[in-house]
Coordinates of C-alpha atoms in Angstrom, one line a residue:
M24 CA 81.2 -74.9 94.2
G25 CA 79.8 -74.1 90.8
S26 CA 77.2 -76.4 89.0
N27 CA 79.2 -76.9 86.1
V28 CA 82.3 -78.9 87.6
W29 CA 82.4 -82.3 88.6
Y30 CA 84.8 -83.2 91.4
P31 CA 85.5 -87.1 92.2
R32 CA 86.2 -87.5 95.9
S33 CA 88.1 -90.0 97.7
P34 CA 86.7 -91.8 100.8
S35 CA 88.8 -89.5 102.8
G36 CA 87.4 -86.4 101.5
D37 CA 90.5 -85.1 99.5
I38 CA 90.5 -84.2 95.8
T39 CA 92.6 -86.4 93.8
E40 CA 91.6 -85.4 90.2
L41 CA 89.7 -82.2 88.7
K42 CA 88.3 -82.5 85.4
I43 CA 85.9 -80.0 83.2
L44 CA 83.5 -81.4 80.9
E45 CA 82.0 -79.9 77.8
I46 CA 78.7 -80.8 76.5
P47 CA 78.5 -80.7 72.6
G48 CA 76.8 -77.4 71.2
P49 CA 73.7 -77.3 68.9
S50 CA 76.2 -77.2 65.8
D51 CA 78.4 -80.6 65.5
N52 CA 80.9 -78.7 63.1
G53 CA 81.6 -75.8 65.4
P54 CA 84.6 -75.6 67.7
Y55 CA 82.8 -77.1 70.4
G56 CA 81.2 -80.0 68.7
D57 CA 83.6 -82.5 70.1
F58 CA 83.7 -83.7 73.5
Q59 CA 86.7 -82.2 75.4
Q60 CA 88.3 -82.9 78.7
T61 CA 90.9 -80.7 80.5
D62 CA 93.0 -82.2 83.3
L63 CA 94.4 -79.8 86.0
G64 CA 97.0 -81.2 88.0
I65 CA 96.4 -80.3 91.6
S66 CA 98.2 -81.1 95.0
G67 CA 96.2 -83.6 97.1
V68 CA 96.9 -82.3 100.4
G69 CA 95.9 -79.0 101.8
F70 CA 95.0 -77.6 98.3
P71 CA 98.1 -75.7 97.8
G72 CA 97.7 -75.1 94.0
S73 CA 93.9 -75.8 93.8
S74 CA 91.5 -73.5 92.0
S75 CA 88.1 -72.2 93.2
Q76 CA 85.1 -70.5 91.3
N77 CA 83.8 -67.1 91.6
G78 CA 80.1 -66.3 91.1
T79 CA 80.1 -66.5 87.5
G80 CA 81.4 -69.9 87.2
K81 CA 84.9 -69.2 86.2
L82 CA 87.8 -71.0 87.6
L83 CA 90.3 -68.7 89.6
K84 CA 93.9 -69.5 89.8
K85 CA 95.1 -70.0 93.6
P86 CA 98.8 -68.9 94.3
G87 CA 101.1 -71.8 93.6
S88 CA 99.2 -73.5 90.9
S89 CA 101.3 -74.1 87.9
A90 CA 98.9 -76.2 85.8
P91 CA 96.9 -74.6 82.7
Q92 CA 93.5 -73.4 83.5
S93 CA 90.6 -73.0 80.9
I94 CA 88.0 -70.5 81.4
P95 CA 84.8 -71.7 79.8
R96 CA 82.8 -69.2 77.5
R97 CA 79.1 -68.4 78.1
T98 CA 77.9 -70.9 75.6
D99 CA 80.1 -73.6 77.5
M100 CA 78.7 -72.5 80.7
K101 CA 75.1 -73.2 79.3
N102 CA 76.1 -76.5 78.2
Q103 CA 77.9 -77.3 81.3
D104 CA 74.9 -76.6 83.3
V105 CA 73.1 -79.2 81.7
A106 CA 75.5 -82.0 83.1
T107 CA 75.7 -80.9 86.7
S108 CA 73.6 -84.0 88.0
P109 CA 71.5 -86.6 86.4
Q110 CA 68.1 -85.1 87.8
Q111 CA 69.1 -81.9 86.6
H112 CA 70.2 -83.1 83.2
Q113 CA 66.8 -84.5 82.5
C114 CA 65.0 -81.4 83.3
S115 CA 67.4 -79.2 81.6
K116 CA 67.3 -81.2 78.2
S117 CA 63.7 -80.8 78.2
Y118 CA 64.0 -77.1 78.5
M119 CA 66.5 -77.3 75.7
D120 CA 64.4 -79.1 73.6
R121 CA 61.6 -76.6 74.2
H122 CA 63.9 -73.7 73.7
M123 CA 65.2 -74.8 70.4
E124 CA 61.7 -75.5 69.0
T125 CA 60.7 -72.0 70.0
L126 CA 63.7 -70.5 68.3
N127 CA 63.2 -72.4 65.1
Q128 CA 59.3 -71.5 65.1
S129 CA 60.1 -67.7 65.6
K130 CA 63.2 -67.4 63.3
V131 CA 61.3 -66.4 60.3
F132 CA 59.4 -63.7 62.1
R133 CA 62.6 -62.4 63.9
R134 CA 64.5 -62.1 60.5
R135 CA 61.5 -60.2 59.0
H136 CA 60.9 -58.0 62.1
N137 CA 64.6 -56.9 62.5
S138 CA 65.2 -56.2 58.6
W139 CA 64.4 -52.6 59.3
S140 CA 66.6 -52.1 62.2
S141 CA 70.0 -51.0 62.6
S142 CA 71.2 -54.6 62.4
S143 CA 70.4 -54.8 58.6
R144 CA 72.4 -51.6 58.1
H145 CA 75.3 -52.7 60.0
P146 CA 75.3 -56.7 60.0
N147 CA 78.7 -56.9 61.6
Q148 CA 77.6 -54.8 64.7
V149 CA 77.0 -56.6 67.9
T150 CA 74.2 -55.5 70.1
P151 CA 75.9 -54.5 73.5
K152 CA 74.6 -56.3 76.7
K153 CA 74.3 -54.9 80.1
S154 CA 77.0 -56.5 82.6
G155 CA 75.7 -58.5 85.3
V156 CA 74.0 -61.7 86.0
K157 CA 70.3 -62.2 84.7
N158 CA 68.4 -64.9 86.0
G159 CA 64.8 -66.4 85.2
P160 CA 62.7 -65.3 82.4
M161 CA 64.4 -62.1 81.6
K162 CA 67.8 -64.0 80.6
N163 CA 65.6 -66.4 78.2
K164 CA 64.0 -63.3 76.6
D165 CA 67.2 -61.6 75.9
D166 CA 68.5 -65.0 74.4
E167 CA 65.5 -65.3 72.1
C168 CA 65.7 -61.5 70.8
F169 CA 69.6 -61.3 70.4
G170 CA 70.8 -65.0 70.3
D171 CA 69.9 -65.7 66.8
N172 CA 72.5 -64.9 63.9
I173 CA 71.9 -62.3 61.5
E174 CA 73.6 -63.6 58.3
E175 CA 70.5 -64.1 56.3
I176 CA 68.9 -60.6 57.2
P177 CA 69.0 -58.6 54.2
D178 CA 71.0 -55.2 54.1
T179 CA 69.2 -53.3 51.5
D180 CA 66.3 -50.9 52.1
F181 CA 62.8 -51.0 50.7
D182 CA 62.7 -49.4 47.4
F183 CA 59.6 -46.9 47.9
E184 CA 60.1 -45.0 44.6
G185 CA 60.3 -48.2 42.2
N186 CA 57.3 -49.8 43.8
L187 CA 55.4 -46.6 43.7
A188 CA 56.3 -46.2 39.7
L189 CA 54.6 -49.6 39.2
F190 CA 51.3 -48.1 40.4
D191 CA 49.4 -46.5 37.3
K192 CA 47.3 -43.9 39.1
A193 CA 45.5 -42.5 35.8
A194 CA 44.5 -46.2 34.9
V195 CA 42.9 -46.6 38.5
F196 CA 41.1 -43.4 38.2
E197 CA 39.9 -44.2 34.8
E198 CA 38.7 -47.6 35.8
I199 CA 36.8 -45.8 38.8
E200 CA 35.1 -43.3 36.5
T201 CA 34.2 -46.2 34.0
F202 CA 32.6 -48.0 36.8
E203 CA 30.7 -45.1 38.4
R204 CA 29.5 -44.0 34.9
K205 CA 27.9 -47.7 34.5
S206 CA 26.5 -48.0 37.8
G207 CA 25.2 -44.5 37.9
T208 CA 27.0 -43.5 41.3
R209 CA 28.4 -40.0 41.6
S210 CA 32.1 -39.7 41.4
R211 CA 33.9 -38.4 44.5
G212 CA 37.7 -37.1 44.7
T213 CA 38.4 -37.9 40.9
P214 CA 41.1 -35.5 39.5
N215 CA 39.6 -34.7 36.4
E216 CA 36.0 -33.9 37.6
R217 CA 35.1 -30.2 38.5
S218 CA 32.3 -29.9 40.9
S219 CA 29.9 -27.0 40.4
R220 CA 30.1 -24.5 43.2
Y221 CA 27.4 -21.9 43.3
R222 CA 26.9 -18.6 45.5
H223 CA 24.4 -18.4 48.1
D224 CA 22.2 -15.9 46.1
E225 CA 22.8 -17.7 42.7
N226 CA 20.0 -19.6 41.1
I227 CA 21.0 -23.2 40.2
L228 CA 17.6 -24.0 38.6
E229 CA 17.5 -23.9 34.7
S230 CA 16.0 -20.5 33.6
E231 CA 15.7 -18.6 30.5
P232 CA 18.8 -18.0 28.3
I233 CA 20.9 -14.7 29.3
V234 CA 20.5 -12.0 27.0
Y235 CA 23.8 -9.7 26.9
R236 CA 22.5 -7.2 24.2
R237 CA 19.8 -5.3 26.1
I238 CA 20.6 -2.0 24.8
T239 CA 20.0 -1.1 21.1
V240 CA 20.7 2.2 19.4
P241 CA 19.8 3.5 15.9
Q242 CA 23.7 3.6 14.9
A243 CA 26.5 2.2 17.1
S244 CA 30.1 2.9 15.8
K245 CA 31.7 1.6 18.9
E246 CA 30.5 -1.0 21.4
F247 CA 31.6 -1.7 25.0
C248 CA 31.1 -4.6 27.4
T249 CA 30.7 -4.6 31.2
D250 CA 32.4 -7.0 33.6
S251 CA 29.3 -9.3 33.4
G252 CA 29.3 -9.3 29.6
L253 CA 26.4 -7.0 29.0
V254 CA 27.0 -5.1 25.8
V255 CA 26.7 -1.5 25.9
P256 CA 26.8 0.4 22.5
S257 CA 28.2 4.0 22.1
V258 CA 26.2 6.9 20.8
S259 CA 27.0 10.0 18.7
Y260 CA 27.3 13.3 20.4
E261 CA 24.1 14.6 18.7
L262 CA 22.1 11.7 20.1
H263 CA 23.6 12.2 23.5
K264 CA 22.7 15.8 23.4
K265 CA 19.2 15.0 22.4
L266 CA 19.0 12.5 25.2
L267 CA 19.9 15.0 27.7
S268 CA 17.7 17.7 26.5
V269 CA 14.3 15.3 26.6
A270 CA 15.5 14.3 30.1
E271 CA 15.7 18.0 31.1
K272 CA 12.1 18.7 29.5
H273 CA 10.7 15.8 31.8
G274 CA 12.2 17.3 34.9
L275 CA 15.9 16.1 35.2
T276 CA 17.1 19.7 35.2
L277 CA 20.6 20.8 34.7
E278 CA 21.0 21.4 38.5
R279 CA 20.2 17.8 39.3
R280 CA 22.2 16.3 36.5
L281 CA 25.2 18.5 37.8
E282 CA 24.6 17.0 41.3
M283 CA 24.5 13.5 40.1
T284 CA 27.6 13.8 38.0
G285 CA 29.5 15.4 40.7
V286 CA 28.5 12.5 43.3
C287 CA 29.5 9.8 40.7
A288 CA 32.8 11.5 39.7
S289 CA 33.7 12.2 43.5
Q290 CA 33.0 8.4 44.2
M291 CA 35.2 7.3 41.4
A292 CA 37.9 9.6 42.4
L293 CA 37.9 8.6 46.1
S294 CA 38.2 4.9 44.9
L295 CA 41.3 6.1 42.8
L296 CA 42.8 7.9 45.7
G297 CA 42.9 4.6 47.6
G298 CA 39.5 4.7 49.3
P299 CA 39.4 3.8 53.0
N300 CA 43.0 2.7 53.1
R301 CA 43.8 6.2 52.4
L302 CA 40.9 8.2 53.8
N303 CA 40.8 7.4 57.5
P304 CA 41.5 9.0 60.9
K305 CA 45.0 7.3 61.0
N306 CA 46.3 9.3 57.8
I307 CA 45.0 12.6 58.6
H308 CA 48.4 13.9 58.4
Q309 CA 48.7 13.0 54.6
R310 CA 45.4 14.3 53.0
P311 CA 45.5 13.7 49.3
T312 CA 45.8 16.5 47.1
V313 CA 43.5 16.8 43.7
A314 CA 44.0 19.5 41.0
L315 CA 40.6 20.3 39.5
L316 CA 41.1 22.1 36.0
C317 CA 37.6 23.6 34.8
G318 CA 36.6 25.8 31.7
P319 CA 33.9 28.3 31.7
H320 CA 31.2 26.2 30.4
V321 CA 28.9 23.3 31.6
K322 CA 31.6 20.7 31.7
G323 CA 33.6 23.0 34.1
A324 CA 30.6 23.3 36.3
Q325 CA 30.4 19.4 36.4
G326 CA 34.0 19.4 37.7
I327 CA 33.3 22.2 40.3
S328 CA 30.3 20.0 41.6
C329 CA 32.9 17.0 42.0
G330 CA 35.3 19.2 43.8
R331 CA 32.8 20.3 46.4
H332 CA 32.1 16.5 47.3
L333 CA 35.8 15.8 47.4
S334 CA 36.2 18.7 49.8
N335 CA 33.7 17.3 51.9
H336 CA 35.5 14.2 52.3
D337 CA 38.4 15.7 53.6
V338 CA 40.3 15.8 50.4
H339 CA 42.4 19.0 49.6
V340 CA 41.0 20.4 46.3
I341 CA 42.9 23.0 44.2
L342 CA 40.4 24.5 41.7
F343 CA 41.7 26.1 38.6
L344 CA 39.2 28.5 36.7
P345 CA 40.4 31.4 34.6
N346 CA 38.7 34.7 35.0
F347 CA 35.8 35.9 32.8
V348 CA 33.9 38.8 32.9
K349 CA 30.5 36.8 32.5
M350 CA 30.2 33.4 33.8
L351 CA 27.4 30.9 33.2
E352 CA 24.6 30.8 36.0
S353 CA 25.3 27.1 36.7
I354 CA 29.1 28.0 37.2
T355 CA 28.1 30.7 39.5
N356 CA 26.0 28.6 41.7
E357 CA 28.5 25.8 42.0
L358 CA 31.3 28.4 43.0
M359 CA 29.1 30.0 45.6
L360 CA 28.7 26.4 47.2
F361 CA 32.5 25.5 46.4
G362 CA 33.3 28.6 48.4
K363 CA 31.8 27.3 51.6
T364 CA 34.3 24.3 51.7
Q365 CA 37.9 24.2 52.5
G366 CA 38.9 24.1 48.8
Q367 CA 41.3 26.4 47.2
Q368 CA 40.5 28.5 44.1
V369 CA 43.2 29.7 41.7
S370 CA 42.9 31.6 38.4
S371 CA 46.4 31.4 37.4
V372 CA 48.9 28.5 36.4
K373 CA 51.5 30.0 38.6
D374 CA 49.4 29.2 41.7
L375 CA 49.1 25.5 41.0
P376 CA 51.5 23.0 42.8
D377 CA 55.1 22.6 41.5
T378 CA 55.1 19.0 43.2
P379 CA 53.0 16.3 41.7
V380 CA 49.6 15.7 43.2
D381 CA 47.7 12.5 43.7
L382 CA 45.0 13.3 41.1
V383 CA 44.3 15.6 38.2
I384 CA 40.7 16.1 37.2
N385 CA 40.3 17.5 33.7
C386 CA 37.1 19.4 32.8
L387 CA 38.6 21.9 30.4
D388 CA 37.4 20.5 27.0
C389 CA 34.0 21.3 25.6
H390 CA 32.3 20.3 22.4
E391 CA 30.9 23.6 21.5
N392 CA 33.4 26.0 22.4
A393 CA 36.5 24.9 20.4
F394 CA 38.0 28.4 20.4
L395 CA 39.2 28.1 23.9
R396 CA 42.0 25.8 23.1
D397 CA 43.9 28.7 21.5
Q398 CA 43.8 30.8 24.5
P399 CA 47.2 31.2 26.3
W400 CA 45.8 30.1 29.7
Y401 CA 44.5 26.9 28.1
K402 CA 47.9 26.0 26.5
A403 CA 49.7 26.8 29.8
V404 CA 47.4 24.6 32.1
V405 CA 47.7 21.7 29.5
D406 CA 51.5 22.0 29.6
W407 CA 51.3 22.0 33.5
A408 CA 49.2 18.9 33.6
N409 CA 51.5 17.1 31.2
Q410 CA 54.4 17.9 33.2
N411 CA 53.0 17.2 36.7
R412 CA 53.2 13.2 36.1
A413 CA 50.0 12.8 38.1
P414 CA 47.3 10.4 36.7
V415 CA 44.5 12.3 34.9
L416 CA 40.6 11.5 35.2
S417 CA 38.5 13.3 32.5
I418 CA 34.8 13.7 33.1
D419 CA 32.9 13.6 29.9
P420 CA 35.6 14.0 27.5
P421 CA 34.9 15.2 23.8
V422 CA 35.0 12.6 20.9
S423 CA 37.8 14.0 18.9
E424 CA 41.3 12.9 19.7
A425 CA 42.5 16.3 18.4
E426 CA 40.4 18.2 21.0
Q427 CA 42.0 16.3 23.8
G428 CA 45.2 18.1 24.9
I429 CA 45.9 16.1 28.1
D430 CA 46.2 12.4 27.9
A431 CA 43.8 10.7 30.5
K432 CA 44.2 7.6 32.3
W433 CA 40.5 7.3 33.2
S434 CA 37.4 8.8 31.5
L435 CA 33.9 9.1 32.8
A436 CA 31.2 9.0 30.6
L437 CA 27.4 10.1 31.4
G438 CA 24.5 7.8 30.6
L439 CA 25.7 6.4 27.6
P440 CA 29.3 6.4 26.4
L441 CA 30.6 8.3 23.2
P442 CA 32.9 6.8 20.7
L443 CA 36.0 7.7 22.8
G444 CA 39.6 7.1 21.3
E445 CA 42.7 5.4 22.9
R446 CA 43.6 8.8 24.5
A447 CA 40.7 8.6 26.6
G448 CA 42.2 5.8 28.6
R449 CA 40.1 3.3 30.4
V450 CA 36.3 4.3 30.1
Y451 CA 33.8 4.1 33.1
L452 CA 30.1 4.8 32.8
C453 CA 28.1 6.6 35.5
D454 CA 24.5 6.7 36.0
I455 CA 23.0 10.3 36.1
G456 CA 19.1 9.2 36.7
I457 CA 17.7 9.3 33.2
P458 CA 14.5 7.2 33.3
Q459 CA 14.1 4.2 31.0
K460 CA 11.2 5.8 29.0
V461 CA 13.3 8.8 28.1
F462 CA 15.6 6.6 26.3
Q463 CA 12.7 5.0 24.4
E464 CA 11.6 8.4 23.4
V465 CA 14.8 9.1 21.3
G466 CA 14.6 5.7 19.9
I467 CA 17.1 3.8 22.3
N468 CA 16.0 0.3 23.6
Y469 CA 17.4 0.5 27.0
H470 CA 17.9 -1.8 30.0
S471 CA 20.1 -0.7 32.9
P472 CA 23.7 -2.3 32.8
F473 CA 24.7 -1.0 36.3
G474 CA 23.2 -3.4 38.6
C475 CA 23.9 -2.4 42.2
K476 CA 26.5 0.3 41.3
F477 CA 26.3 3.8 40.0
V478 CA 29.8 3.6 38.3
I479 CA 30.9 0.6 36.2
P480 CA 33.9 -0.1 34.1
L481 CA 33.7 -0.6 30.2
H482 CA 35.8 -2.8 28.2
S483 CA 36.5 -2.5 24.4
T484 CA 35.2 -5.2 22.4

């Protein structure tokens, strides 16, 4: 027998009447608020049409029974359990009181806690429960968690963007900065503050003001500046020629100057060819090719010296030099050294490559021998260089733009730059080893702008 059915018995032990009692639920206005009683007509002898209960407390109809039967709901069974016996009724009633008080106390917390769950988005969805009988504390925990209604749970999500728009970030940071300025504390992490960063070798102590104009010449028609901002004025060709002459008188001979110019020019050319990315053992199958165009003068000797150093660094050098009956001693000496390298020397334009080369080094022009520009070989070489479509590096180019038949992309000046025009391209300056007192002797107040390098770029001001 289940605990939710009351059976009045006769003295003889036969069942004469069967009634199901329903206890009013928590709500008096619900469908189970009124006390209801259901009578089942059952035969008194032998239980031919009687009913029995299964493990869940439901009444099962026996064969032969024609009376209507009522299957109580789950909530009804809870209420019927209270009316099983007088002793159990008192115990269950105290438990129900405690249970209802617990539900009322945690109702607000459960609504707030479940507002983000799926029940808020789907208020009509019922959480499925596992089939089976749960006894003891686990059943009570399930009722506390899922037994409350969800009609008052909001179905809208929290508006993060709207609440974020209410926060005035700029005003907060301004207030922080104002407070820190008044209190003298250092600001940390404010967006408008730029913290000073120094290199490991940079002086952070206050020193003397920086002087950017440390080179002064008697007359400068054009000025350049270095990457660090130092001003480098240009000098006239006459002053530059006088400077080299005084340096040669003090021991800086032409051979030493040619060697220094060749080293600096070759270093610049190697950088233009790609540096270590191009010149390494993995790229030995694609050696860079340089066409070196030289005239029969000192500028041509500087180019030959540059070609010798390039050939020593595994660069394929093609030297063009026209045939003359009498050559300068400096050119003869440089050709003798160049002949010991793997470089190639040609004297005809027809022997120059038909395909574009990696770099063209121009040393054809000279300040004194202007008549060379009228020679057929000169015009032919200029046409070849302009049609080859290779970038051109000019070493110590002349001043006049009319004397420059080949447009250069880069130009390398020696010691101090000449007032070069736009056709000279980007100007670089190399240090050829002239002492400071030699500059002072010709009237130039000089302070080296090279720093740790021997070749530096110059920018027009």
